[in-house]
mmCIF file of C-alpha atoms and ligand atoms in Angstrom:
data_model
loop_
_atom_site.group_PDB
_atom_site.id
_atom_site.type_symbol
_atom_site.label_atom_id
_atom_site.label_comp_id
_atom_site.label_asym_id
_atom_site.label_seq_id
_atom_site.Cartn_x
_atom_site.Cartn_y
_atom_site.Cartn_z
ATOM 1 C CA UNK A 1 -54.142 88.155 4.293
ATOM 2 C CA UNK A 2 -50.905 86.450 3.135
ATOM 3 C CA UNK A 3 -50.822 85.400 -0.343
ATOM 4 C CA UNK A 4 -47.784 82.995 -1.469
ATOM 5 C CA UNK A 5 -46.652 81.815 -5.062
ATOM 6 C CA UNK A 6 -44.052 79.954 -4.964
ATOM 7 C CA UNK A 7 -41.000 79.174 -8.126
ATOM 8 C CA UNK A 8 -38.729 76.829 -8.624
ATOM 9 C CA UNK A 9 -35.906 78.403 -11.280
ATOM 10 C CA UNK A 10 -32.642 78.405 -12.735
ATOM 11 C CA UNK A 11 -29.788 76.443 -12.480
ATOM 12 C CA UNK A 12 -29.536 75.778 -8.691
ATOM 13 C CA UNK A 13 -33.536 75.123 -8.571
ATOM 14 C CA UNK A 14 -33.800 77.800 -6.350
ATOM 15 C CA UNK A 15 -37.074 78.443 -4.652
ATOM 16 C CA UNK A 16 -38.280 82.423 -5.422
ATOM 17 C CA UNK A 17 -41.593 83.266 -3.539
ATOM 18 C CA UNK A 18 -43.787 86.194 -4.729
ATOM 19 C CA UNK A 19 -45.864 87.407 -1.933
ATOM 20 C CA UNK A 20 -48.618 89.796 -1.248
ATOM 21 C CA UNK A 21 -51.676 91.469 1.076
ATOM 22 C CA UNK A 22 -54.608 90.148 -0.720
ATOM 23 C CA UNK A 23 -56.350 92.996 0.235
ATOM 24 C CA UNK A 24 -54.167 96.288 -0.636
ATOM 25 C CA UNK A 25 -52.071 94.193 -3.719
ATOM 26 C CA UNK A 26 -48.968 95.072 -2.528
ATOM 27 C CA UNK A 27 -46.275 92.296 -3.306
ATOM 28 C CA UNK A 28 -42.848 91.610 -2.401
ATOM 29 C CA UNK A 29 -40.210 88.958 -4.074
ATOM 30 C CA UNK A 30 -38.086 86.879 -1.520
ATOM 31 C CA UNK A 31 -35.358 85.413 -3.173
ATOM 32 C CA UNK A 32 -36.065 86.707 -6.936
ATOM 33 C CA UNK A 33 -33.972 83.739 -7.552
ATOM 34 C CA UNK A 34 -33.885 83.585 -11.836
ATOM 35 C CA UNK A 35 -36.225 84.312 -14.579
ATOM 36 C CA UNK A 36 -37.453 87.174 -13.285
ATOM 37 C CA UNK A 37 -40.149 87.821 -16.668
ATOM 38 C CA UNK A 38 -42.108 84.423 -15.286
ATOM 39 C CA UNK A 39 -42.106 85.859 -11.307
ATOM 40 C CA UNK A 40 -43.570 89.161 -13.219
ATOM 41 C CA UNK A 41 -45.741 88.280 -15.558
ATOM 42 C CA UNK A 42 -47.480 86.020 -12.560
ATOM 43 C CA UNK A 43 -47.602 89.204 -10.568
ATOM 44 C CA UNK A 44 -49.436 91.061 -13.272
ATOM 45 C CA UNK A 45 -51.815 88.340 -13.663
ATOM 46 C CA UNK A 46 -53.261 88.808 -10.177
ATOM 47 C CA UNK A 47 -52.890 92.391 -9.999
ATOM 48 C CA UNK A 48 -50.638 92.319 -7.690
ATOM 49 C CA UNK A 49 -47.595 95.322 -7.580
ATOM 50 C CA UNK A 50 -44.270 94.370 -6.662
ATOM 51 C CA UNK A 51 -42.692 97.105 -4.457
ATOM 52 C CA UNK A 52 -40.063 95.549 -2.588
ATOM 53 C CA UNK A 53 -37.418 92.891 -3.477
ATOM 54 C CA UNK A 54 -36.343 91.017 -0.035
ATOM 55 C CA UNK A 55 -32.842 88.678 -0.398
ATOM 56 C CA UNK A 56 -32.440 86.022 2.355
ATOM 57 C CA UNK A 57 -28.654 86.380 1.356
ATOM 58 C CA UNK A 58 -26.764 87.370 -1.579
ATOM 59 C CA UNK A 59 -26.186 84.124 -3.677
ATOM 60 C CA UNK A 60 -26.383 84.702 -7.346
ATOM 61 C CA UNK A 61 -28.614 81.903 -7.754
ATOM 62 C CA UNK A 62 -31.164 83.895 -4.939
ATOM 63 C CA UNK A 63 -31.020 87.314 -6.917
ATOM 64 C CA UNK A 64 -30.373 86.421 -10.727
ATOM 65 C CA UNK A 65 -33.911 87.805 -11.523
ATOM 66 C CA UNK A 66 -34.031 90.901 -9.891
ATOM 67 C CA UNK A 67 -32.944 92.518 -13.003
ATOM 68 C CA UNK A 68 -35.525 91.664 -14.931
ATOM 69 C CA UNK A 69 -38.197 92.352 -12.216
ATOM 70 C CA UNK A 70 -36.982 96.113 -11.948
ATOM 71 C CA UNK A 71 -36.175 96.798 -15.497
ATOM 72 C CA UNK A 72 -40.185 96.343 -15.997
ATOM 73 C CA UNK A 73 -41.398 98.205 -12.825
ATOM 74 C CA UNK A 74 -41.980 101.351 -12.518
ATOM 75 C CA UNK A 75 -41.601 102.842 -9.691
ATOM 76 C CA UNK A 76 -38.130 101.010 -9.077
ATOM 77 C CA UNK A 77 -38.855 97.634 -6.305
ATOM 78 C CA UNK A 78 -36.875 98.477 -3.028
ATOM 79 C CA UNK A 79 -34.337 95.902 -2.271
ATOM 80 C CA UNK A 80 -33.287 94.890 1.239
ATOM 81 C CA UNK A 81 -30.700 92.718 2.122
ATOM 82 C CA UNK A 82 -28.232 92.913 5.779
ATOM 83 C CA UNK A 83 -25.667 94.972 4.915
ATOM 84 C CA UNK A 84 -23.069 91.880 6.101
ATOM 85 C CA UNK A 85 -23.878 90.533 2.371
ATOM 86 C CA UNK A 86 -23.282 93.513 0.188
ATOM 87 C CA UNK A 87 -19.822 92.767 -0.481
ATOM 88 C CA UNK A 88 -20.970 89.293 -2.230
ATOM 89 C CA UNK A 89 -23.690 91.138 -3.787
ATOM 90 C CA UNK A 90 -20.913 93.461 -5.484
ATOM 91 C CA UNK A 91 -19.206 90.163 -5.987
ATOM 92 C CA UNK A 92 -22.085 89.036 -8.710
ATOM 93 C CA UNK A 93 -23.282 86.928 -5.703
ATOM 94 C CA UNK A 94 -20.301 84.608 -6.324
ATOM 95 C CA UNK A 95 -21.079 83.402 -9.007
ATOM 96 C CA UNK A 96 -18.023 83.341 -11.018
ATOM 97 C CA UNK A 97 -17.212 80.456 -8.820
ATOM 98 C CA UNK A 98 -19.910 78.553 -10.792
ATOM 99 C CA UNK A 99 -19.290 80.347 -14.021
ATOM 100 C CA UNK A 100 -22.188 82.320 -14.020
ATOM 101 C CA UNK A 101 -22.099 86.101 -14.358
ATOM 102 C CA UNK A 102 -25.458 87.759 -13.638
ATOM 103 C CA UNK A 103 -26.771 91.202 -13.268
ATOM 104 C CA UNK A 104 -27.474 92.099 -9.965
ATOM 105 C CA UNK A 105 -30.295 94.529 -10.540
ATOM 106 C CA UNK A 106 -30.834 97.462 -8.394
ATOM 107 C CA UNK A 107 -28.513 97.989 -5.395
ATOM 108 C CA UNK A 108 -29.748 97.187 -1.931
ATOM 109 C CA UNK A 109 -30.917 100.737 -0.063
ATOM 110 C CA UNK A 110 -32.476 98.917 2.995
ATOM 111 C CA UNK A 111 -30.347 97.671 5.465
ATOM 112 C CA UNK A 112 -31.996 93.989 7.104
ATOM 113 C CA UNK A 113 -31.515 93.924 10.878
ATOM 114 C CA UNK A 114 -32.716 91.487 13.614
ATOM 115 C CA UNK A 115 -35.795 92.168 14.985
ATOM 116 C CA UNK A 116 -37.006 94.592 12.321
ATOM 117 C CA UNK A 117 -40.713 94.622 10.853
ATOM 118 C CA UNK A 118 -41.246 94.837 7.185
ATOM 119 C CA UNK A 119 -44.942 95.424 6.367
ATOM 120 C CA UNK A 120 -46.802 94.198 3.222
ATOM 121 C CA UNK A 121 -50.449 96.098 3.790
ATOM 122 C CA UNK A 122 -51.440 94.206 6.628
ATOM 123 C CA UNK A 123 -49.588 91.503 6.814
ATOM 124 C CA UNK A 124 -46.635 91.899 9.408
ATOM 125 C CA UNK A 125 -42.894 90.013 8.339
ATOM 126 C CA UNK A 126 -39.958 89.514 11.444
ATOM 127 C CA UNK A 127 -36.674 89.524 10.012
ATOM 128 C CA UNK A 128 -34.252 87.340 12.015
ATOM 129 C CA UNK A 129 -30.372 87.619 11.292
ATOM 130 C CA UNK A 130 -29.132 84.018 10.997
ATOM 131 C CA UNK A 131 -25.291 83.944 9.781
ATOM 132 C CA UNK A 132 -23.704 81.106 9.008
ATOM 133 C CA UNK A 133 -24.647 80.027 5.063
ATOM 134 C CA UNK A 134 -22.963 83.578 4.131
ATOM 135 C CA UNK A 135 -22.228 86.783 6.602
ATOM 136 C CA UNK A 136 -25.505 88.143 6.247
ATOM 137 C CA UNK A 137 -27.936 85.682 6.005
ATOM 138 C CA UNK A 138 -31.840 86.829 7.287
ATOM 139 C CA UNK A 139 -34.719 84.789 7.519
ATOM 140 C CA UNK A 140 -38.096 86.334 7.470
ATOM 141 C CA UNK A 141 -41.032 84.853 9.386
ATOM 142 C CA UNK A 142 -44.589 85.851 9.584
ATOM 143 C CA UNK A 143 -46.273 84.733 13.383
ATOM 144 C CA UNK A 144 -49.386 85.534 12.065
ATOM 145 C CA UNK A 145 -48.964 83.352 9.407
ATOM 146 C CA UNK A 146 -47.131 80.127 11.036
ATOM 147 C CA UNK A 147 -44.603 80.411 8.041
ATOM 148 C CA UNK A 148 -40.948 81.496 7.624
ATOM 149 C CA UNK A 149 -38.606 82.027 4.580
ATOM 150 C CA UNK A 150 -35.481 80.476 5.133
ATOM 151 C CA UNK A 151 -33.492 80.436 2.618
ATOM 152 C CA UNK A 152 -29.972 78.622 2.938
ATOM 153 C CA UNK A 153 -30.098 78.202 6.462
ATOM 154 C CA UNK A 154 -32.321 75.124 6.537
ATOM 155 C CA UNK A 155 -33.729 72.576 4.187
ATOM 156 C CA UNK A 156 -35.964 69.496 4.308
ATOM 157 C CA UNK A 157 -33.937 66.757 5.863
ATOM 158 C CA UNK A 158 -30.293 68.991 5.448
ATOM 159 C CA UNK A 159 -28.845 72.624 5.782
ATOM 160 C CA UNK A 160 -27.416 75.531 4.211
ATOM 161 C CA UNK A 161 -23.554 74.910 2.984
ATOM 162 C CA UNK A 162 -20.678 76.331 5.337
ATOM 163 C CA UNK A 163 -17.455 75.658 2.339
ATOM 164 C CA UNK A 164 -18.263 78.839 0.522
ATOM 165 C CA UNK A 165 -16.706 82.417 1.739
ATOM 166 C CA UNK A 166 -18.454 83.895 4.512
ATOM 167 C CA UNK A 167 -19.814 80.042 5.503
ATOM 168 C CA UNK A 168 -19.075 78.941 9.271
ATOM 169 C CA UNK A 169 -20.357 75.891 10.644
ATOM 170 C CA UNK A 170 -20.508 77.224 14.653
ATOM 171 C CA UNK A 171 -22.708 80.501 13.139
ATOM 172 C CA UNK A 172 -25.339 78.302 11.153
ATOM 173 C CA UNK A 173 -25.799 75.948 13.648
ATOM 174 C CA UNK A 174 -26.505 78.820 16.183
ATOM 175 C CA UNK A 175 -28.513 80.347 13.890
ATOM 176 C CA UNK A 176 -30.733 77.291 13.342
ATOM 177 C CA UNK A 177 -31.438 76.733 17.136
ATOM 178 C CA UNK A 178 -31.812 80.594 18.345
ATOM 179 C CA UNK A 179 -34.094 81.781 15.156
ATOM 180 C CA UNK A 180 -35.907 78.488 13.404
ATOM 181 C CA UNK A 181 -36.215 75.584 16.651
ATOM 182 C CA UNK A 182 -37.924 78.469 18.611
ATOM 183 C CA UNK A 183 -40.188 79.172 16.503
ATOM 184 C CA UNK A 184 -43.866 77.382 17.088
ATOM 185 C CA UNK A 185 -43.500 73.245 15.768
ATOM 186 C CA UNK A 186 -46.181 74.238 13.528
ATOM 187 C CA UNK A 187 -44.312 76.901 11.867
ATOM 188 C CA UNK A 188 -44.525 76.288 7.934
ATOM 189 C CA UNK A 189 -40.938 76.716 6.815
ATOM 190 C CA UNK A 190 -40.090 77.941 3.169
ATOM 191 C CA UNK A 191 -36.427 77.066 1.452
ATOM 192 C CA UNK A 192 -34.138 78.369 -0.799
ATOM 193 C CA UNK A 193 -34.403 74.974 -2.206
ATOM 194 C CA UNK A 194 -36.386 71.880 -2.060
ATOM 195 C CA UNK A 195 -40.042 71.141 -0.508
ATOM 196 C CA UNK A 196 -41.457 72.858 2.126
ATOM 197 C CA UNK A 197 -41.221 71.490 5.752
ATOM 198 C CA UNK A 198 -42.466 72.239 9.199
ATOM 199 C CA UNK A 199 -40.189 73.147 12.453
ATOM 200 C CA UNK A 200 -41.553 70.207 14.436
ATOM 201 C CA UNK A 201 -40.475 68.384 11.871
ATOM 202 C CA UNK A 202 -36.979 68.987 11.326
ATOM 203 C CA UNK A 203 -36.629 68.621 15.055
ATOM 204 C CA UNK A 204 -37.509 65.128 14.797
ATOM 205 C CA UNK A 205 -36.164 64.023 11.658
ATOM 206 C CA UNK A 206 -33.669 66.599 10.536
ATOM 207 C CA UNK A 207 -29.741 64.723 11.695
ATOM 208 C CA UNK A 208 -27.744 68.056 11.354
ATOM 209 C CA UNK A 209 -29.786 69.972 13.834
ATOM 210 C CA UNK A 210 -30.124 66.775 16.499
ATOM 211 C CA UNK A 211 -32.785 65.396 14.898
ATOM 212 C CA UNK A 212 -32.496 61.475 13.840
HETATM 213 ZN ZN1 ZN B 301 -26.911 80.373 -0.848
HETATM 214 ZN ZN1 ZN B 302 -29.231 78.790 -2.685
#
């Protein structure tokens, strides 16, 4: 079954999520946004074994504690990202824009595409490519779950940003109503920042995706 911890860290309050198979242990970090010691040491405490690292996009404020996550694991996490958003991740994940220069941890060996499965013991996660907030931007849902990570793409009440490079207005709006509005209304969805919110909600009350 689908375990979730969620973080709020660093200095965009970016949402990290540790997840895991409550049954087999096996974890996974979406977004291992900052901090990474306090994502860890809450992975230890369940017993819980972080073996992959999964990046919605390559912000710095999404990855800034993915160094610290694989510089205490051992066997090294895996990290996936869409290969549209490695050129930001060589970039520091732009953060010299906001004067932050982080280490970006292990390099990215899995390629994110749309449509592909990633597997945490039994639990089954869709990835969905949804461009827009940067070139690569992925969204992973679990159907058997009635949840989705989002990331940037959409928020409570708002969406991702289109004014940094790689952002395009057209692309994240497309990407909103072909991967998130078609998922189930009941579908749980996780951000990159703020509180969680549900599709049928944003539908109905969310005023950059038609909403009022
Ligand atoms: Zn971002
Ligand atoms: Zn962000």
């Amino acid at each position: 079954m689908l375990e979730i911890v969620s973080f709020t860290l660093g200095p965009a309050q970016t949402n990290a999520y540790l997840v895991a198979d409550s049954e087999t242990k096996e974890a996974a970090v979406i977004d291992p946004a900052w901090d990474g010691h306090l994502i860890l040491a809450e992975a230890q405490k369940r017993g819980w074994r972080i073996a992959h690292l999964w990046y919605t996009h390559a912000h710095f404020d999404h990855i800034g504690g993915a160094a610290a996550i694989a510089d205490a694991l051992n066997p090294l996490p895996l990290v996936a990202l869409h290969p549209n958003d490695h050129v930001l991740w060589r970039a520091g994940g732009g953060g010299a824009i906001f004067g932050f220069d982080i280490d970006p941890g292990p390099e990215p060996t899995i390629d994110f595409y749309q449509g592909q499965i990633l597997r945490l013991g039994s639990v089954e996660f869709e990835v969905r490519f949804t461009p827009g907030h940067t070139l690569g931007h992925c969204i992973l849902c679990v159907p058997g779950a009635n949840v989705c990570f989002c990331g940037d793409l959409i928020f409570a009440g708002s969406v991702g940003r289109t004014d940094l490079p790689g952002g395009n207005w057209e692309q994240l709006e497309k990407s909103i109503k072909t991967q998130v509005l078609t998922l189930p209304d009941e579908t749980r969805l996780l951000s990159g920042h703020g509180p969680a919110t549900t599709v049928g909600e944003e539908k109905k009350n969310n005023p950059f995706v038609g909403g009022s």
